PDB file of C-alpha atoms in Angstrom:
ATOM      1  CA  MET A   1      64.515  13.917  35.889  1.00 81.00           C
ATOM      2  CA  ASN A   2      65.088  11.241  33.281  1.00 91.00           C
ATOM      3  CA  ALA A   3      62.410   9.797  30.984  1.00 93.00           C
ATOM      4  CA  TYR A   4      61.581   6.935  33.338  1.00 94.00           C
ATOM      5  CA  ASP A   5      60.917   9.383  36.205  1.00 95.00           C
ATOM      6  CA  ILE A   6      58.425  11.332  34.074  1.00 96.00           C
ATOM      7  CA  ILE A   7      56.368   8.359  32.817  1.00 96.00           C
ATOM      8  CA  VAL A   8      55.135   6.595  35.965  1.00 95.00           C
ATOM      9  CA  LYS A   9      52.885   3.887  34.456  1.00 94.00           C
ATOM     10  CA  PRO A  10      50.407   3.257  31.631  1.00 94.00           C
ATOM     11  CA  VAL A  11      46.671   3.509  32.234  1.00 93.00           C
ATOM     12  CA  LEU A  12      44.967   0.203  31.387  1.00 91.00           C
ATOM     13  CA  THR A  13      41.224   0.872  31.297  1.00 91.00           C
ATOM     14  CA  GLU A  14      38.420   0.317  28.789  1.00 92.00           C
ATOM     15  CA  LYS A  15      38.526   3.972  27.770  1.00 92.00           C
ATOM     16  CA  SER A  16      42.276   3.856  27.154  1.00 90.00           C
ATOM     17  CA  TYR A  17      41.887   0.663  25.071  1.00 90.00           C
ATOM     18  CA  ASP A  18      39.238   2.378  22.913  1.00 90.00           C
ATOM     19  CA  ASN A  19      41.616   5.293  22.256  1.00 90.00           C
ATOM     20  CA  ILE A  20      44.378   3.011  20.935  1.00 89.00           C
ATOM     21  CA  ALA A  21      42.550   2.781  17.579  1.00 88.00           C
ATOM     22  CA  ALA A  22      42.856   6.587  17.339  1.00 90.00           C
ATOM     23  CA  ARG A  23      46.619   6.320  18.104  1.00 91.00           C
ATOM     24  CA  THR A  24      46.128   7.935  21.539  1.00 94.00           C
ATOM     25  CA  TYR A  25      47.825   6.386  24.569  1.00 94.00           C
ATOM     26  CA  THR A  26      47.284   7.233  28.247  1.00 95.00           C
ATOM     27  CA  PHE A  27      49.936   7.414  30.970  1.00 96.00           C
ATOM     28  CA  ILE A  28      50.154   8.441  34.614  1.00 96.00           C
ATOM     29  CA  VAL A  29      52.979  11.003  34.735  1.00 97.00           C
ATOM     30  CA  ALA A  30      54.933  12.818  37.434  1.00 96.00           C
ATOM     31  CA  LYS A  31      53.081  15.734  39.016  1.00 96.00           C
ATOM     32  CA  ALA A  32      55.798  18.206  38.014  1.00 95.00           C
ATOM     33  CA  ALA A  33      55.972  17.015  34.382  1.00 95.00           C
ATOM     34  CA  THR A  34      55.154  19.389  31.521  1.00 96.00           C
ATOM     35  CA  LYS A  35      53.824  18.592  28.048  1.00 96.00           C
ATOM     36  CA  THR A  36      57.233  18.998  26.430  1.00 96.00           C
ATOM     37  CA  GLN A  37      58.868  16.720  29.010  1.00 96.00           C
ATOM     38  CA  VAL A  38      56.188  14.057  28.493  1.00 96.00           C
ATOM     39  CA  LYS A  39      56.605  14.270  24.705  1.00 96.00           C
ATOM     40  CA  ALA A  40      60.377  13.863  24.954  1.00 96.00           C
ATOM     41  CA  ALA A  41      60.069  10.985  27.441  1.00 96.00           C
ATOM     42  CA  VAL A  42      57.599   8.996  25.314  1.00 95.00           C
ATOM     43  CA  GLU A  43      59.712   9.508  22.198  1.00 94.00           C
ATOM     44  CA  GLU A  44      62.836   8.371  24.054  1.00 94.00           C
ATOM     45  CA  ILE A  45      61.341   5.331  25.809  1.00 93.00           C
ATOM     46  CA  PHE A  46      59.175   3.905  23.003  1.00 92.00           C
ATOM     47  CA  GLY A  47      60.958   5.245  19.891  1.00 93.00           C
ATOM     48  CA  VAL A  48      57.836   6.847  18.375  1.00 93.00           C
ATOM     49  CA  GLN A  49      56.926  10.302  17.044  1.00 95.00           C
ATOM     50  CA  VAL A  50      54.456  12.263  19.179  1.00 95.00           C
ATOM     51  CA  GLU A  51      52.072  14.721  17.546  1.00 96.00           C
ATOM     52  CA  LYS A  52      50.224  16.118  20.572  1.00 96.00           C
ATOM     53  CA  VAL A  53      50.056  15.769  24.367  1.00 97.00           C
ATOM     54  CA  ASN A  54      47.055  16.638  26.559  1.00 97.00           C
ATOM     55  CA  ILE A  55      47.468  16.651  30.337  1.00 97.00           C
ATOM     56  CA  ILE A  56      44.816  16.579  33.068  1.00 97.00           C
ATOM     57  CA  ASN A  57      45.125  16.772  36.840  1.00 96.00           C
ATOM     58  CA  SER A  58      42.805  14.318  38.599  1.00 93.00           C
ATOM     59  CA  LEU A  59      41.689  15.029  42.140  1.00 95.00           C
ATOM     60  CA  GLY A  60      41.894  12.005  44.442  1.00 94.00           C
ATOM     61  CA  LYS A  61      38.630  10.333  45.373  1.00 94.00           C
ATOM     62  CA  MET A  62      37.200  10.763  48.859  1.00 95.00           C
ATOM     63  CA  LYS A  63      37.517   7.622  50.954  1.00 95.00           C
ATOM     64  CA  ARG A  64      36.147   6.808  54.371  1.00 94.00           C
ATOM     65  CA  GLN A  65      37.213   4.158  56.827  1.00 92.00           C
ATOM     66  CA  GLY A  66      34.863   4.080  59.757  1.00 93.00           C
ATOM     67  CA  ARG A  67      34.393   7.658  60.924  1.00 93.00           C
ATOM     68  CA  PHE A  68      37.648   8.923  59.408  1.00 94.00           C
ATOM     69  CA  GLU A  69      37.656  10.574  55.994  1.00 94.00           C
ATOM     70  CA  GLY A  70      40.551  11.130  53.670  1.00 95.00           C
ATOM     71  CA  ARG A  71      41.520  11.327  50.042  1.00 94.00           C
ATOM     72  CA  ARG A  72      43.406   9.141  47.651  1.00 94.00           C
ATOM     73  CA  ALA A  73      46.473  10.718  46.108  1.00 94.00           C
ATOM     74  CA  ASN A  74      46.025  13.248  43.298  1.00 96.00           C
ATOM     75  CA  THR A  75      47.337  12.120  39.913  1.00 96.00           C
ATOM     76  CA  LYS A  76      48.338  13.664  36.613  1.00 97.00           C
ATOM     77  CA  LYS A  77      47.369  11.876  33.382  1.00 97.00           C
ATOM     78  CA  ALA A  78      48.781  12.461  29.910  1.00 97.00           C
ATOM     79  CA  TYR A  79      46.962  11.579  26.685  1.00 97.00           C
ATOM     80  CA  VAL A  80      49.643  11.157  24.007  1.00 96.00           C
ATOM     81  CA  MET A  81      48.630  11.203  20.328  1.00 96.00           C
ATOM     82  CA  LEU A  82      51.112   9.758  17.841  1.00 94.00           C
ATOM     83  CA  LYS A  83      51.752  10.978  14.297  1.00 94.00           C
ATOM     84  CA  GLU A  84      50.228   8.993  11.421  1.00 91.00           C
ATOM     85  CA  SER A  85      53.699   8.131  10.098  1.00 90.00           C
ATOM     86  CA  SER A  86      54.819   6.774  13.471  1.00 87.00           C
ATOM     87  CA  LYS A  87      54.644   3.134  14.483  1.00 87.00           C
ATOM     88  CA  GLY A  88      52.424   2.161  17.421  1.00 85.00           C
ATOM     89  CA  ILE A  89      53.584   1.389  20.947  1.00 85.00           C
ATOM     90  CA  GLU A  90      54.089  -2.391  21.044  1.00 83.00           C
ATOM     91  CA  PHE A  91      53.130  -2.715  24.728  1.00 80.00           C
ATOM     92  CA  PHE A  92      49.613  -1.389  24.088  1.00 77.00           C
ATOM     93  CA  ASP A  93      49.189  -3.078  20.689  1.00 71.00           C
ATOM     94  CA  SER A  94      49.560  -6.519  22.237  1.00 72.00           C
ATOM     95  CA  LEU A  95      46.854  -5.697  24.828  1.00 67.00           C
ATOM     96  CA  ALA A  96      44.301  -4.140  22.470  1.00 59.00           C
ATOM     97  CA  GLN A  97      43.646  -7.300  20.450  1.00 58.00           C
TER      98      GLN A  97
END
């Protein structure tokens, strides 16, 4: 897997915008990705220095259509904290203002 296979998309929510001030960015990542792979991918794609990565597995929400029940897809989220000496990620910085 290359770096663009590991980082699926950024998470753009109010909670993720609040964490930008603390230099923490949120991404949806591949289900098979590990912390070290996510760290390497973010450093390669955005050219920043990563201090710490936290990963959570989110269970898909239950959905019902008529009498049929099912689930949305499960996802894996990564919270990436940058080092103090590192520059910010420009994509998020333009959105947070």
